[in-house]
C-alpha cells in the first residue's frame, strides 16, 4: 500500500496521466492555450520497443493545423495505398484531403516529436510517477502519486486519463468499460533471424496458418495467430513459445537468433461509458480499445486528444463554460463507436471462413471502383469524420475538416507569401471566421468582434468558399457553421446563427464573463 502523502500538494491547472501519443498531444494542445500543464508517466523511461509504424491522413491533417505536419513528414516515406481486404488496398489518393497518403513513421519517433513540442510549450513531463488515488470535488481533483521522491499529492482543476487500455484513471473514476472480450489472439515478435532470407516479406501461407513479415532496420516484425493462448492472457510470451508458434505455422524450422519485443494481443472491443465524468476525462486507449485492423490506434489517440485539447484549453483558461466539454464526449463517443465497428468488421473479415468470401469480394470491388474507393477510404481512416452542426444549411463542409483554402491578407498580418487556412490555425489555438470575397459580410464581421480573443476573421480569395458566404472554423479545423447563399445568408439571419455558433463553440463574448469553478 502506498504511504499517504504528507507534503503540501503540488499544483497544475491540468494534470495528464500517460505520456503516449494521446497524453503528449493533449499536453501540447492545452499548454498552447496558456494553461499550466503537467504530464505524469508511470514508466521511468520510454519503451524500448515500437507498437506501430503509421500515421494516417487524418492525423496529418490535424497536425497540419498546428504547424507540425512537416516535422513528421520529414521522418519517413509516404504511400498512397494501404492493405484492406481480399488483396485490395484502400486508395488513399482518392480521398478528399490535403494528405492523400499514409506516413511510415515509428510510434516511438512520433512520441519523441510530440514530447519535444510539449517541452517547447512549457509542459512539465515527469517520468516514474504512478497514480494511486484520485478524489473529485466541485473545484478540482486531488491525485495521490508514487514518485521517485516518494508519495506526493497533486491538486489540479482537471485530470485527463491517457494511460492506456488498462487505465488507472478510468478505474479510479469508476467509469464503466463495456464491450466484447477478446476471442482471437495474435502473437507479435520483433526478432532477429539467424538467416534473414529464410522468410519472405509480406504474407506467407503455411501448413499451420499464415505469417505476416514486416522488414525493419536490423530486425523483422512477425505476426501470426495464436490459436492456443494460455489461460492467463497476460502471461509473457517467451522466445521458446514464439519459436514454437513460428515452426507450427511454417511447418519448418526458421531459427530465431534474438528477440527485441514479444507480445500477445487480442481482438477485444470496448468503449468507455463516459469520456467525461465531472473533472476527469479520458482519451486514447483509456477511452477505447479495438482490434488492430488498419493500424489506427495511434491515430485515434491523436484525434481524441486534439478534440479534447482545444476545448479543455478554453475551459481551463476561463474563456468558455465547462459545458463545452460535454461536446467532447458527444463527438468522440460517437467516433469511438464507429472506430469499434470498422475495426471489428475488418477483423471478422480477415479471420472469417469461406462463408464471408462474398462480403470480402464485394468490399474489394468497392475499394477498386472510382466512385466508391474514396468514400470507403475516408470512412476507414476517419478522414470523412463529420460532427453534428446546429442550424445546418446542407453545405458539404458542415462538420467536416475545412480544406486548406487560400486567404486574403486583411487582418492576418503583412505577409508577402500566400496565406492559407492551415497557417492561420497554426499561428495560435484559435478559431477562424472565413468570409467570401465581395459577399457584403460586414454584419458577420461585427458579430464576431466580441470573440476577437478566440476567433480570427479572414477573407477568403475569390472562389475558395464554393457555395458559401461564410464558414466558422473550429480550432481543430472542422466547420462549426456554414452560411450558404440564399435566405439563410441574409444579414439578420446569418448574424444571429453565427452568434449562436460562436457561443456554442467558443464561450460567451468578451463582455459576458465565463462561469468559473462551477
Short mmCIF file of C-alpha atoms in Angstrom, two decimals:
data_model
loop_
_atom_site.label_atom_id
_atom_site.label_comp_id
_atom_site.label_asym_id
_atom_site.label_seq_id
_atom_site.Cartn_x
_atom_site.Cartn_y
_atom_site.Cartn_z
CA UNK A 1 0.00 0.00 0.00
CA UNK A 2 1.38 3.48 -0.83
CA UNK A 3 2.25 5.78 2.01
CA UNK A 4 -0.11 8.70 2.48
CA UNK A 5 1.49 11.91 1.19
CA UNK A 6 2.15 14.46 3.93
CA UNK A 7 3.70 17.30 1.97
CA UNK A 8 1.87 20.34 0.60
CA UNK A 9 0.13 19.44 -2.69
CA UNK A 10 1.75 20.42 -5.94
CA UNK A 11 -0.49 22.28 -8.37
CA UNK A 12 -1.40 22.22 -12.04
CA UNK A 13 -4.31 23.62 -14.00
CA UNK A 14 -4.46 20.38 -16.00
CA UNK A 15 -2.84 17.11 -14.90
CA UNK A 16 -2.43 14.47 -17.60
CA UNK A 17 -1.70 10.82 -16.80
CA UNK A 18 0.16 8.92 -19.52
CA UNK A 19 2.89 10.06 -21.95
CA UNK A 20 1.81 8.17 -25.05
CA UNK A 21 0.52 9.85 -28.22
CA UNK A 22 -2.78 10.85 -26.58
CA UNK A 23 -1.21 12.37 -23.47
CA UNK A 24 1.53 14.20 -25.34
CA UNK A 25 -0.86 15.60 -27.97
CA UNK A 26 -3.28 16.71 -25.28
CA UNK A 27 -0.46 18.36 -23.32
CA UNK A 28 0.57 20.34 -26.41
CA UNK A 29 -2.98 21.48 -27.09
CA UNK A 30 -3.76 22.58 -23.54
CA UNK A 31 -0.40 24.27 -22.97
CA UNK A 32 -0.71 26.20 -26.23
CA UNK A 33 -3.79 27.87 -24.68
CA UNK A 34 -1.59 29.27 -21.90
CA UNK A 35 -2.75 26.71 -19.33
CA UNK A 36 -0.31 25.33 -16.74
CA UNK A 37 0.04 21.68 -17.74
CA UNK A 38 1.83 18.76 -16.08
CA UNK A 39 2.14 15.29 -17.59
CA UNK A 40 2.87 12.27 -15.37
CA UNK A 41 4.14 8.98 -16.80
CA UNK A 42 4.43 5.74 -14.85
CA UNK A 43 7.44 4.32 -16.71
CA UNK A 44 10.81 5.87 -15.87
CA UNK A 45 12.00 5.64 -19.49
CA UNK A 46 10.36 5.47 -22.93
CA UNK A 47 9.69 1.89 -24.12
CA UNK A 48 12.46 0.02 -25.89
CA UNK A 49 10.03 -1.28 -28.50
CA UNK A 50 7.70 0.24 -31.08
CA UNK A 51 3.99 -0.57 -31.22
CA UNK A 52 3.29 0.77 -34.71
CA UNK A 53 4.75 2.43 -37.79
CA UNK A 54 1.99 4.53 -39.28
CA UNK A 55 0.37 7.95 -39.25
CA UNK A 56 -2.65 8.25 -41.50
CA UNK A 57 -4.09 11.19 -43.39
CA UNK A 58 -6.42 12.13 -40.53
CA UNK A 59 -3.53 12.58 -38.10
CA UNK A 60 -1.52 14.54 -40.64
CA UNK A 61 -4.47 16.86 -41.26
CA UNK A 62 -4.75 17.56 -37.54
CA UNK A 63 -1.00 18.05 -37.08
CA UNK A 64 -1.00 20.36 -40.10
CA UNK A 65 -3.48 22.62 -38.31
CA UNK A 66 -0.85 23.12 -35.60
CA UNK A 67 2.03 23.68 -38.00
CA UNK A 68 3.57 20.32 -37.07
CA UNK A 69 2.93 18.03 -40.04
CA UNK A 70 6.22 18.88 -41.77
CA UNK A 71 8.18 17.70 -38.73
CA UNK A 72 6.62 14.29 -39.07
CA UNK A 73 6.68 14.10 -42.88
CA UNK A 74 10.45 14.64 -42.78
CA UNK A 75 10.82 11.36 -40.87
CA UNK A 76 9.67 8.75 -43.35
CA UNK A 77 8.14 7.74 -46.68
CA UNK A 78 4.52 8.23 -47.72
CA UNK A 79 2.43 5.66 -49.58
CA UNK A 80 -0.84 6.31 -51.49
CA UNK A 81 -2.48 3.00 -50.55
CA UNK A 82 -2.74 0.60 -47.63
CA UNK A 83 -3.85 -3.01 -47.20
CA UNK A 84 -7.56 -3.62 -46.81
CA UNK A 85 -9.31 -6.89 -47.76
CA UNK A 86 -9.13 -9.74 -50.28
CA UNK A 87 -5.97 -8.42 -51.88
CA UNK A 88 -7.45 -4.95 -52.44
CA UNK A 89 -5.94 -1.89 -50.85
CA UNK A 90 -7.52 1.36 -49.76
CA UNK A 91 -6.96 4.03 -52.39
CA UNK A 92 -5.78 6.86 -50.15
CA UNK A 93 -5.11 9.09 -53.15
CA UNK A 94 -8.86 9.14 -53.86
CA UNK A 95 -9.70 10.80 -50.53
CA UNK A 96 -10.67 14.46 -50.13
CA UNK A 97 -7.72 15.53 -48.02
CA UNK A 98 -4.55 17.57 -48.23
CA UNK A 99 -2.59 14.45 -47.28
CA UNK A 100 -3.78 11.60 -49.54
CA UNK A 101 -1.34 9.02 -48.18
CA UNK A 102 -0.08 7.26 -45.06
CA UNK A 103 3.25 8.14 -43.46
CA UNK A 104 5.66 5.44 -42.42
CA UNK A 105 6.99 6.54 -39.03
CA UNK A 106 7.70 4.62 -35.84
CA UNK A 107 5.40 5.37 -32.92
CA UNK A 108 8.49 5.87 -30.77
CA UNK A 109 9.52 8.73 -33.06
CA UNK A 110 6.00 10.16 -33.03
CA UNK A 111 6.21 10.32 -29.25
CA UNK A 112 9.66 11.91 -29.35
CA UNK A 113 8.48 14.67 -31.69
CA UNK A 114 5.37 15.33 -29.61
CA UNK A 115 7.46 15.40 -26.43
CA UNK A 116 9.81 17.95 -28.00
CA UNK A 117 6.85 20.16 -28.87
CA UNK A 118 5.38 19.77 -25.37
CA UNK A 119 8.64 20.95 -23.80
CA UNK A 120 8.74 23.90 -26.21
CA UNK A 121 5.30 24.90 -24.91
CA UNK A 122 6.36 24.69 -21.27
CA UNK A 123 4.78 21.36 -20.31
CA UNK A 124 6.37 19.61 -17.33
CA UNK A 125 6.86 15.93 -18.19
CA UNK A 126 7.61 13.84 -15.09
CA UNK A 127 8.51 10.16 -15.52
CA UNK A 128 8.44 7.46 -12.88
CA UNK A 129 5.20 8.86 -11.41
CA UNK A 130 2.35 6.39 -10.81
CA UNK A 131 -1.19 7.49 -9.95
CA UNK A 132 -2.59 5.62 -6.93
CA UNK A 133 -5.76 7.52 -5.98
CA UNK A 134 -7.94 10.43 -7.04
CA UNK A 135 -10.80 12.39 -5.47
CA UNK A 136 -13.02 14.97 -7.11
CA UNK A 137 -14.84 17.93 -5.65
CA UNK A 138 -16.59 20.99 -7.07
CA UNK A 139 -13.36 22.94 -7.60
CA UNK A 140 -10.97 20.29 -8.88
CA UNK A 141 -9.24 16.93 -8.44
CA UNK A 142 -6.76 15.69 -5.84
CA UNK A 143 -4.41 12.95 -7.05
CA UNK A 144 -2.07 10.80 -4.97
CA UNK A 145 1.05 9.75 -6.84
CA UNK A 146 4.01 7.49 -6.12
CA UNK A 147 7.11 9.30 -7.41
CA UNK A 148 10.89 8.72 -7.29
CA UNK A 149 10.93 11.13 -4.34
CA UNK A 150 8.21 9.21 -2.51
CA UNK A 151 4.43 9.70 -2.20
CA UNK A 152 3.26 13.08 -3.47
CA UNK A 153 -0.08 14.79 -3.83
CA UNK A 154 -1.25 16.93 -6.73
CA UNK A 155 -4.12 19.37 -6.90
CA UNK A 156 -5.49 20.27 -10.34
CA UNK A 157 -8.53 21.81 -11.95
CA UNK A 158 -8.86 18.95 -14.46
CA UNK A 159 -7.36 15.46 -14.74
CA UNK A 160 -7.09 13.58 -18.03
CA UNK A 161 -6.54 9.85 -18.28
CA UNK A 162 -4.41 8.97 -21.30
CA UNK A 163 -2.95 5.91 -19.61
CA UNK A 164 -3.86 3.09 -21.96
CA UNK A 165 -6.37 0.27 -22.21
CA UNK A 166 -5.95 -0.71 -18.56
CA UNK A 167 -6.35 2.89 -17.48
CA UNK A 168 -5.89 3.53 -13.77
CA UNK A 169 -7.73 6.83 -14.18
CA UNK A 170 -10.77 5.14 -15.70
CA UNK A 171 -10.87 2.54 -12.93
CA UNK A 172 -10.39 5.02 -10.09
CA UNK A 173 -13.09 7.28 -11.55
CA UNK A 174 -15.49 4.33 -11.68
CA UNK A 175 -16.20 4.70 -15.39
CA UNK A 176 -17.60 1.54 -16.98
CA UNK A 177 -15.83 -0.08 -19.94
CA UNK A 178 -18.42 -2.24 -21.71
CA UNK A 179 -17.80 -4.16 -24.90
CA UNK A 180 -16.78 -7.56 -26.21
CA UNK A 181 -13.91 -9.62 -24.77
CA UNK A 182 -11.09 -10.93 -26.92
CA UNK A 183 -11.95 -14.12 -28.79
CA UNK A 184 -8.97 -14.37 -31.12
CA UNK A 185 -5.36 -13.72 -30.18
CA UNK A 186 -2.30 -12.79 -32.19
CA UNK A 187 1.40 -13.12 -31.48
CA UNK A 188 3.75 -10.31 -32.49
CA UNK A 189 7.51 -10.61 -32.39
CA UNK A 190 10.27 -8.18 -33.29
CA UNK A 191 13.04 -10.72 -33.88
CA UNK A 192 16.43 -11.20 -35.48
CA UNK A 193 16.53 -14.24 -37.75
CA UNK A 194 19.62 -16.42 -38.00
CA UNK A 195 19.03 -16.38 -41.76
CA UNK A 196 17.28 -13.14 -42.85
CA UNK A 197 16.43 -14.76 -46.19
CA UNK A 198 14.51 -17.63 -44.60
CA UNK A 199 11.19 -15.77 -44.59
CA UNK A 200 9.79 -13.70 -47.45
CA UNK A 201 8.45 -10.27 -46.57
CA UNK A 202 4.69 -9.84 -46.69
CA UNK A 203 2.16 -12.64 -46.25
CA UNK A 204 3.26 -16.28 -46.25
CA UNK A 205 0.77 -19.16 -46.10
CA UNK A 206 2.00 -22.27 -44.34
CA UNK A 207 0.52 -25.61 -43.28
CA UNK A 208 -0.29 -24.18 -39.83
CA UNK A 209 -1.77 -20.85 -40.90
CA UNK A 210 -0.36 -17.58 -42.19
CA UNK A 211 2.54 -15.35 -41.21
CA UNK A 212 2.99 -11.66 -41.96
CA UNK A 213 6.57 -10.34 -42.06
CA UNK A 214 7.45 -6.63 -41.99
CA UNK A 215 11.10 -5.66 -42.56
CA UNK A 216 12.59 -3.24 -40.03
CA UNK A 217 16.14 -1.90 -39.73
CA UNK A 218 18.16 -4.68 -38.09
CA UNK A 219 15.20 -6.99 -37.41
CA UNK A 220 11.87 -8.24 -38.75
CA UNK A 221 8.38 -7.97 -37.27
CA UNK A 222 6.50 -11.28 -37.46
CA UNK A 223 2.75 -11.51 -36.83
CA UNK A 224 0.74 -14.74 -36.65
CA UNK A 225 -2.37 -16.13 -34.97
CA UNK A 226 -2.13 -17.67 -31.51
CA UNK A 227 -4.80 -20.40 -31.58
CA UNK A 228 -3.82 -21.79 -28.17
CA UNK A 229 -3.18 -18.83 -25.84
CA UNK A 230 -2.58 -19.60 -22.15
CA UNK A 231 -5.37 -19.25 -19.61
CA UNK A 232 -3.61 -16.15 -18.31
CA UNK A 233 -3.69 -13.90 -21.37
CA UNK A 234 -1.21 -11.57 -19.66
CA UNK A 235 1.40 -14.30 -19.36
CA UNK A 236 4.59 -13.07 -21.08
CA UNK A 237 5.41 -14.52 -24.48
CA UNK A 238 8.73 -16.32 -24.16
CA UNK A 239 11.24 -16.78 -27.01
CA UNK A 240 10.61 -20.55 -26.86
CA UNK A 241 6.84 -20.02 -27.15
CA UNK A 242 7.23 -17.73 -30.13
CA UNK A 243 9.69 -20.13 -31.82
CA UNK A 244 7.17 -22.96 -31.43
CA UNK A 245 4.41 -20.84 -32.97
CA UNK A 246 6.65 -19.89 -35.89
CA UNK A 247 7.62 -23.52 -36.55
CA UNK A 248 3.97 -24.61 -36.39
CA UNK A 249 2.78 -22.01 -38.89
CA UNK A 250 5.54 -22.57 -41.44
CA UNK A 251 5.86 -26.33 -40.98
CA UNK A 252 9.62 -25.93 -40.90
CA UNK A 253 12.32 -24.61 -38.62
CA UNK A 254 13.29 -20.95 -39.00
CA UNK A 255 15.83 -20.14 -36.32
CA UNK A 256 15.35 -17.00 -34.22
CA UNK A 257 18.75 -15.63 -33.23
CA UNK A 258 17.48 -12.86 -30.94
CA UNK A 259 14.33 -11.09 -29.77
CA UNK A 260 13.63 -7.38 -29.22
CA UNK A 261 9.95 -7.47 -28.24
CA UNK A 262 7.41 -10.29 -27.94
CA UNK A 263 3.75 -9.72 -27.13
CA UNK A 264 0.25 -11.09 -27.50
CA UNK A 265 -2.85 -9.05 -28.30
CA UNK A 266 -6.50 -9.86 -28.76
CA UNK A 267 -9.49 -8.52 -30.66
CA UNK A 268 -11.36 -7.12 -27.65
CA UNK A 269 -13.50 -4.06 -28.40
CA UNK A 270 -14.55 -1.78 -25.56
CA UNK A 271 -15.70 1.82 -25.25
CA UNK A 272 -15.90 3.80 -22.01
CA UNK A 273 -19.43 4.63 -20.93
CA UNK A 274 -18.42 8.24 -20.42
CA UNK A 275 -15.42 10.18 -21.73
CA UNK A 276 -16.06 12.84 -19.11
CA UNK A 277 -17.04 12.40 -15.51
CA UNK A 278 -17.14 15.87 -13.94
CA UNK A 279 -13.48 16.97 -13.91
CA UNK A 280 -11.98 13.68 -15.09
CA UNK A 281 -11.65 13.00 -18.83
CA UNK A 282 -10.45 10.07 -20.95
CA UNK A 283 -8.67 9.92 -24.31
CA UNK A 284 -6.92 7.33 -26.46
CA UNK A 285 -6.81 3.70 -25.37
CA UNK A 286 -8.10 4.71 -21.94
CA UNK A 287 -11.35 5.57 -23.73
CA UNK A 288 -11.49 2.70 -26.22
CA UNK A 289 -9.71 -0.49 -27.23
CA UNK A 290 -10.29 -2.27 -30.51
CA UNK A 291 -8.84 -4.86 -32.88
CA UNK A 292 -5.61 -3.65 -34.52
CA UNK A 293 -7.03 -3.69 -38.06
CA UNK A 294 -5.78 -0.77 -40.12
CA UNK A 295 -3.18 0.26 -37.52
CA UNK A 296 -5.36 3.16 -36.42
CA UNK A 297 -4.70 3.13 -32.66
CA UNK A 298 -2.18 5.97 -32.52
CA UNK A 299 -4.26 7.95 -35.00
CA UNK A 300 -7.44 7.66 -32.95
CA UNK A 301 -5.47 8.72 -29.87
CA UNK A 302 -4.22 11.88 -31.58
CA UNK A 303 -7.74 12.60 -32.82
CA UNK A 304 -9.22 12.29 -29.32
CA UNK A 305 -6.53 14.48 -27.83
CA UNK A 306 -6.91 17.24 -30.41
CA UNK A 307 -10.67 17.34 -29.89
CA UNK A 308 -10.35 17.40 -26.12
CA UNK A 309 -7.35 19.72 -26.05
CA UNK A 310 -8.70 22.87 -27.64
CA UNK A 311 -11.94 22.61 -25.65
CA UNK A 312 -10.19 21.92 -22.35
CA UNK A 313 -7.79 24.78 -23.06
CA UNK A 314 -10.69 27.23 -23.41
CA UNK A 315 -12.43 25.91 -20.29
CA UNK A 316 -9.31 25.72 -18.10
CA UNK A 317 -8.35 29.26 -19.14
CA UNK A 318 -11.79 30.52 -18.07
CA UNK A 319 -12.82 31.54 -21.58
CA UNK A 320 -15.64 29.04 -22.01
CA UNK A 321 -18.06 27.26 -19.68
CA UNK A 322 -17.37 23.65 -18.78
CA UNK A 323 -20.45 22.54 -20.72
CA UNK A 324 -18.23 22.76 -23.80
CA UNK A 325 -16.54 19.58 -22.57
CA UNK A 326 -19.81 17.68 -22.98
CA UNK A 327 -19.39 18.10 -26.74
CA UNK A 328 -16.11 16.21 -26.42
CA UNK A 329 -17.97 13.23 -25.02
CA UNK A 330 -20.77 13.51 -27.58
CA UNK A 331 -18.47 13.77 -30.60
CA UNK A 332 -15.74 11.34 -29.64
CA UNK A 333 -18.01 8.70 -28.10
CA UNK A 334 -19.79 8.52 -31.46
CA UNK A 335 -16.41 8.42 -33.21
CA UNK A 336 -15.35 5.62 -30.86
CA UNK A 337 -18.46 3.65 -31.75
CA UNK A 338 -17.58 3.98 -35.44
CA UNK A 339 -13.96 3.03 -34.71
CA UNK A 340 -15.01 -0.18 -32.98
CA UNK A 341 -17.45 -1.03 -35.78
CA UNK A 342 -14.86 -0.52 -38.51
CA UNK A 343 -12.04 -2.40 -36.82
CA UNK A 344 -14.28 -5.26 -35.71
CA UNK A 345 -15.65 -5.63 -39.24
CA UNK A 346 -12.15 -5.82 -40.71
CA UNK A 347 -11.07 -8.28 -38.03
CA UNK A 348 -14.06 -10.56 -38.72
CA UNK A 349 -13.41 -10.45 -42.47
CA UNK A 350 -9.73 -11.21 -42.04
CA UNK A 351 -10.37 -14.18 -39.76
CA UNK A 352 -13.65 -15.42 -41.21
CA UNK A 353 -14.20 -18.54 -43.23
CA UNK A 354 -15.43 -19.22 -46.72
CA UNK A 355 -18.96 -18.03 -45.87
CA UNK A 356 -17.61 -14.45 -45.71
CA UNK A 357 -15.82 -14.67 -49.07
CA UNK A 358 -18.67 -12.86 -50.93
CA UNK A 359 -18.50 -9.97 -48.45
CA UNK A 360 -14.74 -9.71 -48.87
CA UNK A 361 -15.09 -9.76 -52.64
CA UNK A 362 -17.78 -7.08 -52.58
CA UNK A 363 -15.71 -4.76 -50.39
CA UNK A 364 -12.65 -5.38 -52.54
CA UNK A 365 -14.68 -4.34 -55.60
CA UNK A 366 -15.85 -1.16 -53.85
CA UNK A 367 -12.25 -0.40 -52.91
CA UNK A 368 -11.21 -0.63 -56.56
CA UNK A 369 -14.14 1.31 -58.06
CA UNK A 370 -13.59 5.01 -58.78
CA UNK A 371 -16.91 6.21 -57.37
CA UNK A 372 -16.65 4.33 -54.08
CA UNK A 373 -12.91 4.00 -53.42
CA UNK A 374 -12.58 7.50 -51.96
CA UNK A 375 -15.58 7.43 -49.60
CA UNK A 376 -14.64 3.94 -48.40
CA UNK A 377 -11.07 5.02 -47.63
CA UNK A 378 -12.36 8.15 -45.88
CA UNK A 379 -14.61 6.01 -43.68
CA UNK A 380 -11.92 3.53 -42.69
CA UNK A 381 -9.28 6.22 -42.00
CA UNK A 382 -11.75 8.68 -40.35
CA UNK A 383 -10.88 11.39 -42.89
CA UNK A 384 -14.62 11.60 -43.54
CA UNK A 385 -15.42 12.39 -39.88
CA UNK A 386 -18.35 14.79 -39.67
CA UNK A 387 -19.55 16.30 -36.39
CA UNK A 388 -23.14 17.48 -35.79
CA UNK A 389 -23.87 21.11 -36.69
CA UNK A 390 -26.80 23.12 -35.37
CA UNK A 391 -28.87 25.11 -37.89
CA UNK A 392 -27.33 23.25 -40.81
CA UNK A 393 -27.58 24.63 -44.32
CA UNK A 394 -26.77 21.35 -46.03
CA UNK A 395 -23.36 22.54 -47.21
CA UNK A 396 -20.96 19.60 -47.78
CA UNK A 397 -18.32 21.14 -45.49
CA UNK A 398 -20.59 21.26 -42.44
CA UNK A 399 -18.99 19.32 -39.59
CA UNK A 400 -16.09 18.19 -41.80
CA UNK A 401 -12.48 19.27 -41.93
CA UNK A 402 -12.36 22.51 -43.95
CA UNK A 403 -9.95 22.37 -46.90
CA UNK A 404 -6.77 24.46 -46.79
CA UNK A 405 -8.32 27.46 -48.56
CA UNK A 406 -6.32 30.44 -49.80
CA UNK A 407 -6.89 33.68 -47.88
CA UNK A 408 -6.51 37.39 -48.40
CA UNK A 409 -4.11 39.20 -46.07
CA UNK A 410 -6.53 41.61 -44.42
CA UNK A 411 -6.38 41.21 -40.66
CA UNK A 412 -3.80 38.45 -40.98
CA UNK A 413 -0.52 40.36 -40.83
CA UNK A 414 1.59 41.95 -43.54
CA UNK A 415 2.93 38.87 -45.28
CA UNK A 416 4.10 38.60 -48.86
CA UNK A 417 3.73 34.83 -49.29
CA UNK A 418 0.29 33.26 -49.88
CA UNK A 419 -1.65 32.69 -46.67
CA UNK A 420 -3.80 29.63 -46.24
CA UNK A 421 -6.17 28.43 -43.55
CA UNK A 422 -3.65 25.93 -42.14
CA UNK A 423 -1.18 28.72 -41.48
CA UNK A 424 -3.86 30.78 -39.79
CA UNK A 425 -4.84 27.97 -37.42
CA UNK A 426 -1.22 27.02 -36.74
CA UNK A 427 -0.35 30.54 -35.58
CA UNK A 428 -2.38 30.07 -32.37
CA UNK A 429 -5.02 27.68 -31.00
CA UNK A 430 -7.90 29.82 -32.25
CA UNK A 431 -10.92 29.52 -34.45
CA UNK A 432 -11.40 31.34 -37.73
CA UNK A 433 -14.33 33.03 -39.47
CA UNK A 434 -13.79 32.87 -43.22
CA UNK A 435 -15.75 35.33 -45.34
CA UNK A 436 -16.29 35.07 -49.08
CA UNK A 437 -14.78 37.83 -51.18
CA UNK A 438 -17.24 40.59 -52.09
CA UNK A 439 -20.13 38.98 -50.26
CA UNK A 440 -21.19 42.01 -48.23
CA UNK A 441 -20.36 40.32 -44.94
CA UNK A 442 -19.90 43.42 -42.78
CA UNK A 443 -22.61 42.29 -40.33
CA UNK A 444 -20.81 38.98 -39.81
CA UNK A 445 -17.53 40.75 -39.07
CA UNK A 446 -19.27 42.89 -36.49
CA UNK A 447 -20.93 39.87 -34.94
CA UNK A 448 -17.57 38.13 -34.43
CA UNK A 449 -15.81 41.14 -32.83
CA UNK A 450 -16.62 40.19 -29.21
CA UNK A 451 -14.78 36.90 -29.78
CA UNK A 452 -11.64 38.56 -31.16
CA UNK A 453 -9.53 36.91 -28.44
CA UNK A 454 -10.58 33.44 -29.67
CA UNK A 455 -11.55 33.79 -33.34
CA UNK A 456 -9.66 35.40 -36.24
CA UNK A 457 -11.71 36.90 -39.06
CA UNK A 458 -10.24 36.50 -42.54
CA UNK A 459 -11.38 36.94 -46.13
CA UNK A 460 -11.05 34.00 -48.50
CA UNK A 461 -9.83 34.52 -52.04
CA UNK A 462 -12.50 34.53 -54.73
CA UNK A 463 -13.78 31.06 -55.43
CA UNK A 464 -12.20 29.49 -52.34
CA UNK A 465 -15.52 29.08 -50.48
CA UNK A 466 -17.71 27.32 -53.06
CA UNK A 467 -21.41 27.81 -52.43
CA UNK A 468 -20.72 29.51 -49.10
CA UNK A 469 -20.86 33.10 -47.87
CA UNK A 470 -19.08 32.40 -44.56
CA UNK A 471 -17.54 29.46 -42.69
CA UNK A 472 -16.82 29.33 -38.96
CA UNK A 473 -13.85 27.02 -38.39
CA UNK A 474 -13.13 25.40 -35.04
CA UNK A 475 -9.52 25.24 -33.78
CA UNK A 476 -9.34 21.59 -34.92
CA UNK A 477 -10.16 22.63 -38.49
CA UNK A 478 -13.77 21.41 -38.61
CA UNK A 479 -16.57 23.64 -39.86
CA UNK A 480 -18.84 24.60 -36.97
CA UNK A 481 -21.23 26.64 -39.13
CA UNK A 482 -21.62 27.48 -42.83
CA UNK A 483 -23.76 30.22 -44.34
CA UNK A 484 -24.85 29.15 -47.80
CA UNK A 485 -26.27 31.66 -50.32
CA UNK A 486 -30.00 32.22 -50.05
CA UNK A 487 -32.44 33.20 -47.34
CA UNK A 488 -30.21 31.88 -44.53
CA UNK A 489 -27.38 34.17 -45.66
CA UNK A 490 -29.35 37.42 -45.21
CA UNK A 491 -27.59 39.67 -42.64
CA UNK A 492 -30.06 39.32 -39.73
CA UNK A 493 -30.47 35.56 -40.06
CA UNK A 494 -26.80 34.80 -40.72
CA UNK A 495 -25.59 37.10 -37.94
CA UNK A 496 -27.97 35.51 -35.45
CA UNK A 497 -26.93 32.00 -36.31
CA UNK A 498 -23.25 32.98 -36.25
CA UNK A 499 -23.76 34.42 -32.78
CA UNK A 500 -25.30 31.12 -31.67
CA UNK A 501 -22.41 29.11 -33.12
CA UNK A 502 -19.78 31.37 -31.55
CA UNK A 503 -21.37 30.99 -28.12
CA UNK A 504 -21.69 27.23 -28.52
CA UNK A 505 -18.07 26.60 -29.54
CA UNK A 506 -16.11 29.49 -28.08
CA UNK A 507 -17.99 30.51 -24.94
CA UNK A 508 -19.50 33.88 -24.08
CA UNK A 509 -18.35 37.11 -25.75
CA UNK A 510 -15.81 39.35 -24.08
CA UNK A 511 -18.41 41.44 -22.29
CA UNK A 512 -20.00 38.38 -20.63
CA UNK A 513 -17.76 36.67 -18.06
CA UNK A 514 -17.41 32.90 -18.34
CA UNK A 515 -18.53 30.90 -15.30
CA UNK A 516 -15.55 29.63 -13.32
CA UNK A 517 -15.29 26.82 -10.78
CA UNK A 518 -18.82 25.51 -11.09
#
